[in-house]
mmCIF file of C-alpha atoms in Angstrom:
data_model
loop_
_atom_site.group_PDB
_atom_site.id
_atom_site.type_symbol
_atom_site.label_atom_id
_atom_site.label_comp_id
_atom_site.label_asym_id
_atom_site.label_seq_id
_atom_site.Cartn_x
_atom_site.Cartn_y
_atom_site.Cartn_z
ATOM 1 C CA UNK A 1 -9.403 66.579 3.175
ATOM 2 C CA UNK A 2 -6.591 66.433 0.554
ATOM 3 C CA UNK A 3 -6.403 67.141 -2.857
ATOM 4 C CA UNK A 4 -3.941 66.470 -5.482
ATOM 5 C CA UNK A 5 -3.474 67.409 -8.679
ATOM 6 C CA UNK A 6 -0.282 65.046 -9.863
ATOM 7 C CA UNK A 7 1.132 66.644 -13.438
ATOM 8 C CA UNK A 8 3.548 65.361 -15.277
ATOM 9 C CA UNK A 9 6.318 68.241 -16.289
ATOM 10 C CA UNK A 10 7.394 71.892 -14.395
ATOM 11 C CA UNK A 11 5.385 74.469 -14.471
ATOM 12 C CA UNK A 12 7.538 77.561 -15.945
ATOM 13 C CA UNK A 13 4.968 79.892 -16.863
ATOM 14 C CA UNK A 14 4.812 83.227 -13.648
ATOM 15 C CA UNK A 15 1.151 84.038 -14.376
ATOM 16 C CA UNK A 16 -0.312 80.064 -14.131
ATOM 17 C CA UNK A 17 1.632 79.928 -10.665
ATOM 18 C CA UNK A 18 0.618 82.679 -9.625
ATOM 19 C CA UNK A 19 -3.106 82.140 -10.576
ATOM 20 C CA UNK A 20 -2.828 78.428 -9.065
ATOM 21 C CA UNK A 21 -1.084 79.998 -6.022
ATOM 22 C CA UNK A 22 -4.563 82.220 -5.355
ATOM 23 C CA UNK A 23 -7.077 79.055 -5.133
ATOM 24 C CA UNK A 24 -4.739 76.601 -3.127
ATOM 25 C CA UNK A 25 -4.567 80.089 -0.893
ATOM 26 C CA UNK A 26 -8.375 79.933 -1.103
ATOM 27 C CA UNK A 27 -9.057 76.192 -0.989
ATOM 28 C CA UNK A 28 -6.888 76.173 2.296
ATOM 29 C CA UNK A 29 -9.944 76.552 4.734
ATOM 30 C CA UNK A 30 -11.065 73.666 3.182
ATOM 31 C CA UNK A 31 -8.494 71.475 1.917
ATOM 32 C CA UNK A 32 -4.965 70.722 2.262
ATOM 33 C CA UNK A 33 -3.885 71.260 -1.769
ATOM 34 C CA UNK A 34 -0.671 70.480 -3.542
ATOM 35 C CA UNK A 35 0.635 70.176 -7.094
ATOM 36 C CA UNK A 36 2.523 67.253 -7.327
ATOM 37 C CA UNK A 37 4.860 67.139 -10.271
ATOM 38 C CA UNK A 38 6.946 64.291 -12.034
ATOM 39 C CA UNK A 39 9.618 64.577 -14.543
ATOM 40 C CA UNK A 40 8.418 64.106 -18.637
ATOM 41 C CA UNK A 41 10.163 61.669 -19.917
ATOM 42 C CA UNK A 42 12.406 63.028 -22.939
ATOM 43 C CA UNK A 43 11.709 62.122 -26.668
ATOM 44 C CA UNK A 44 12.182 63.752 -29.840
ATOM 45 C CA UNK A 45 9.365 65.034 -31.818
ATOM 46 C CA UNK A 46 8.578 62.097 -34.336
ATOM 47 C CA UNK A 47 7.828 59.004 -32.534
ATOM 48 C CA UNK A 48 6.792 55.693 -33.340
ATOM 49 C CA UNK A 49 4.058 53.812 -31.953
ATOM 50 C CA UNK A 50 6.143 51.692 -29.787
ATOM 51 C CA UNK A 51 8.365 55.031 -28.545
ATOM 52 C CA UNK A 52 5.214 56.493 -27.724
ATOM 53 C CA UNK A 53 3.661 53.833 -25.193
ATOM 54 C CA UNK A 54 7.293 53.834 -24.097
ATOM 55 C CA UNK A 55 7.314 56.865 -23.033
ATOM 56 C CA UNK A 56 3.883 57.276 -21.693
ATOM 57 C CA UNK A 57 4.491 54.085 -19.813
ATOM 58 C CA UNK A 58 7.739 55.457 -18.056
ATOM 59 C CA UNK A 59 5.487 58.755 -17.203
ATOM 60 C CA UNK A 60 3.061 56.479 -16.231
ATOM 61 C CA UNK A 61 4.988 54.708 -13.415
ATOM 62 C CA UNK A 62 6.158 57.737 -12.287
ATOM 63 C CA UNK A 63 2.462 59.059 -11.889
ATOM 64 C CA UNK A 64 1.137 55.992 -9.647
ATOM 65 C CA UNK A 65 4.148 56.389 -7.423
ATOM 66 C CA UNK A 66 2.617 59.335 -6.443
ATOM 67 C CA UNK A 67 -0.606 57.357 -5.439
ATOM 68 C CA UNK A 68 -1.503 56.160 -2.555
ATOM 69 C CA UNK A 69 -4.148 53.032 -2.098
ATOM 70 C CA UNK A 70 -6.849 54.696 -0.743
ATOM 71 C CA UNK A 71 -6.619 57.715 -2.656
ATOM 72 C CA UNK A 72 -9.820 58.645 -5.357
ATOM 73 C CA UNK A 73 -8.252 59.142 -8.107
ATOM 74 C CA UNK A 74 -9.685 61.704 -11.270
ATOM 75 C CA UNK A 75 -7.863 61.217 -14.457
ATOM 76 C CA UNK A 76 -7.957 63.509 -17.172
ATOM 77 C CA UNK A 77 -9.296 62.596 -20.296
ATOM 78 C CA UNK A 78 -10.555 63.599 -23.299
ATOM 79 C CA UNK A 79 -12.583 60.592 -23.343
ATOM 80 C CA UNK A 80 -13.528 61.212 -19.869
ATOM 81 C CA UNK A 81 -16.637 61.580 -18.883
ATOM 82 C CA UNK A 82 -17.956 65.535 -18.941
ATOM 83 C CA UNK A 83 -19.432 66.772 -15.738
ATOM 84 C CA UNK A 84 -21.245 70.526 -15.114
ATOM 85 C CA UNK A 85 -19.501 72.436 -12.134
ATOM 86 C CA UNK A 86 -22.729 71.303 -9.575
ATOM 87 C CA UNK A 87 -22.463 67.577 -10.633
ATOM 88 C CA UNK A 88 -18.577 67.823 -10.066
ATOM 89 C CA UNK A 89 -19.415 69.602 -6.595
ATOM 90 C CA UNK A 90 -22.108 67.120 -6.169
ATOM 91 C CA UNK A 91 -19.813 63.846 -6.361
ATOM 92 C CA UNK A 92 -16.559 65.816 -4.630
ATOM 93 C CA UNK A 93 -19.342 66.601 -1.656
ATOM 94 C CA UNK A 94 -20.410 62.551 -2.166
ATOM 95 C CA UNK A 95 -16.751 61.360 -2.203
ATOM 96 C CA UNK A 96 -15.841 63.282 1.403
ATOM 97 C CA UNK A 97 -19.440 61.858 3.188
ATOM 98 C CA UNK A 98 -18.311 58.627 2.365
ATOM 99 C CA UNK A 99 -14.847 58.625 3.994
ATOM 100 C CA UNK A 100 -12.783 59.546 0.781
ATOM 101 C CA UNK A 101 -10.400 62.440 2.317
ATOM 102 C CA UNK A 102 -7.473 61.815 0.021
ATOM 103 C CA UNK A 103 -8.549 62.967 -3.744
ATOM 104 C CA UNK A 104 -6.139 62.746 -6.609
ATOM 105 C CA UNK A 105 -6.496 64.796 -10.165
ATOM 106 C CA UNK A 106 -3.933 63.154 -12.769
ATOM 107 C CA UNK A 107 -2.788 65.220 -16.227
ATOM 108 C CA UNK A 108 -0.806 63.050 -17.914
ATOM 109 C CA UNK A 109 1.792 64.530 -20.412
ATOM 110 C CA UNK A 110 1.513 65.229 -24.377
ATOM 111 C CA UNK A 111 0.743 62.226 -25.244
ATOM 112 C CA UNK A 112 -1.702 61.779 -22.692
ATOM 113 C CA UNK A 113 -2.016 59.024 -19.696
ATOM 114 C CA UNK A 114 -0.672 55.569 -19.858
ATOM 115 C CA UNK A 115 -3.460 52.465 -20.044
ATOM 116 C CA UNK A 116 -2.156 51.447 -16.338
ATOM 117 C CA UNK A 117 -2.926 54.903 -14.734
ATOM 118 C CA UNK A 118 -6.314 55.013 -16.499
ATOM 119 C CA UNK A 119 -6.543 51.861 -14.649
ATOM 120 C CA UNK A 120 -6.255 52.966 -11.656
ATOM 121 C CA UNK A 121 -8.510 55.339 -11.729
ATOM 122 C CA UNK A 122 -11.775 54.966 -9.831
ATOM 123 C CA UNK A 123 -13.235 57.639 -12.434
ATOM 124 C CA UNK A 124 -12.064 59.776 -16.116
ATOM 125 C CA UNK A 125 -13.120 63.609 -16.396
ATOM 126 C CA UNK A 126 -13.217 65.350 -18.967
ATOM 127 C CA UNK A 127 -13.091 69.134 -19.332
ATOM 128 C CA UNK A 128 -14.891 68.570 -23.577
ATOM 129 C CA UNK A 129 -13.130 67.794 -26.366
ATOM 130 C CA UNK A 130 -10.975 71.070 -26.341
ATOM 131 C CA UNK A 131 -7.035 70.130 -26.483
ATOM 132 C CA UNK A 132 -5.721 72.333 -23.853
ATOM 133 C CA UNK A 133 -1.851 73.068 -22.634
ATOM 134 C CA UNK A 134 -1.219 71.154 -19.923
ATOM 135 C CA UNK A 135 -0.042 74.035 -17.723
ATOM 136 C CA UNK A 136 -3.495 76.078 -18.503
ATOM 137 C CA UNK A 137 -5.131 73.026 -17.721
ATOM 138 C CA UNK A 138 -3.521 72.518 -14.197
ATOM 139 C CA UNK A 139 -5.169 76.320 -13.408
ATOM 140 C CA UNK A 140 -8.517 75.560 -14.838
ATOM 141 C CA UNK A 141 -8.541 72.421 -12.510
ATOM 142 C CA UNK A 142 -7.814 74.305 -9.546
ATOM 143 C CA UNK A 143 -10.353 76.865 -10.374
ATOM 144 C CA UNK A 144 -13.288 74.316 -10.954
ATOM 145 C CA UNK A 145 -11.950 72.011 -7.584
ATOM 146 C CA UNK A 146 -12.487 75.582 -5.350
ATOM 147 C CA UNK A 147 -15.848 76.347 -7.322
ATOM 148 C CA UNK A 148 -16.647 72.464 -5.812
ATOM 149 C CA UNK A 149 -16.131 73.833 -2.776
ATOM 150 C CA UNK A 150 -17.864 77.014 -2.945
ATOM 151 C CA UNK A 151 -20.455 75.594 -4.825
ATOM 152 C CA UNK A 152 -21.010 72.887 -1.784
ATOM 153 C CA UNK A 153 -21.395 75.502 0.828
ATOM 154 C CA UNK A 154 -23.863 77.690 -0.652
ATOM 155 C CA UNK A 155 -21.696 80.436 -2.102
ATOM 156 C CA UNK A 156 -22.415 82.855 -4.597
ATOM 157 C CA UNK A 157 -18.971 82.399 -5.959
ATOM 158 C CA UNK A 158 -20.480 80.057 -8.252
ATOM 159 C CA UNK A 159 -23.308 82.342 -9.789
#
């Protein structure tokens, strides 16, 4: 199995590396993990409405590059739907028994996920209505992908 979690800007922060270093370490006996990053697109703070979808549409293209055909893809979204940690195990466990070993996560940048990535999508998650930082978001994501994982082989990691 692979999974993906495709991001759009660095991550600079030590302690959310490090902390995303520790699941991929412990996801590795049952995954093959990677962060895949693409560059934000630059743009000054006040944008119009048209600068906006230009931007997000540029970040966009650069996000389904990183897609493959086959690949399941999440994308995160407010507006996605809200899952507990057992139903998230529950369809990840789903996903692999039906021949889906290539899983993609997508966190689009500040102003979110262009309309042709949410396309593409097979399904939108949602982690609630909280606005989070992108880079926390990229560790909470790995945490709740592993608790999938633990959660799916009996584990008390979960409790």
């Amino acid at each position: 199995m692979n999974i993906k979690i495709i991001c759009v800007g660095k991550l600079k922060e030590k302690y959310f590396k490090q902390g995303i270093a520790e699941y991929a370490k412990r996801m590795s006996k049952f995954a093959k993990f990677q962060i895949v990053e693409v560059p934000d697109e630059k743009a000054p703070e006040s944008l119009s409405n048209a600068e906006m979808a230009n931007v997000m549409e540029k970040e966009g293209q650069r996000i389904l590059e990183k897609i493959k055909d086959r690949d399941y893809v999440y994308a995160l979204a407010i507006k996605g739907k809200e899952r507990t940690s057992e139903e998230f195990a529950a369809e990840i466990d789903k996903l692999t028994t039906y021949g889906h070993s290539d899983i993609d996560f997508v966190i689009g940048g500040s102003l979110g996920l262009d309309p042709a990535v949410l396309k593409r999508a097979d399904t939108q998650i949602s982690f609630g209505r909280f606005t989070l930082p992108h880079q926390l978001m990229r560790l909470v994501l790995s945490e709740q992908v592993y608790r999938a994982f633990m959660i799916n082989i009996g584990s008390p990691y979960h409790k």
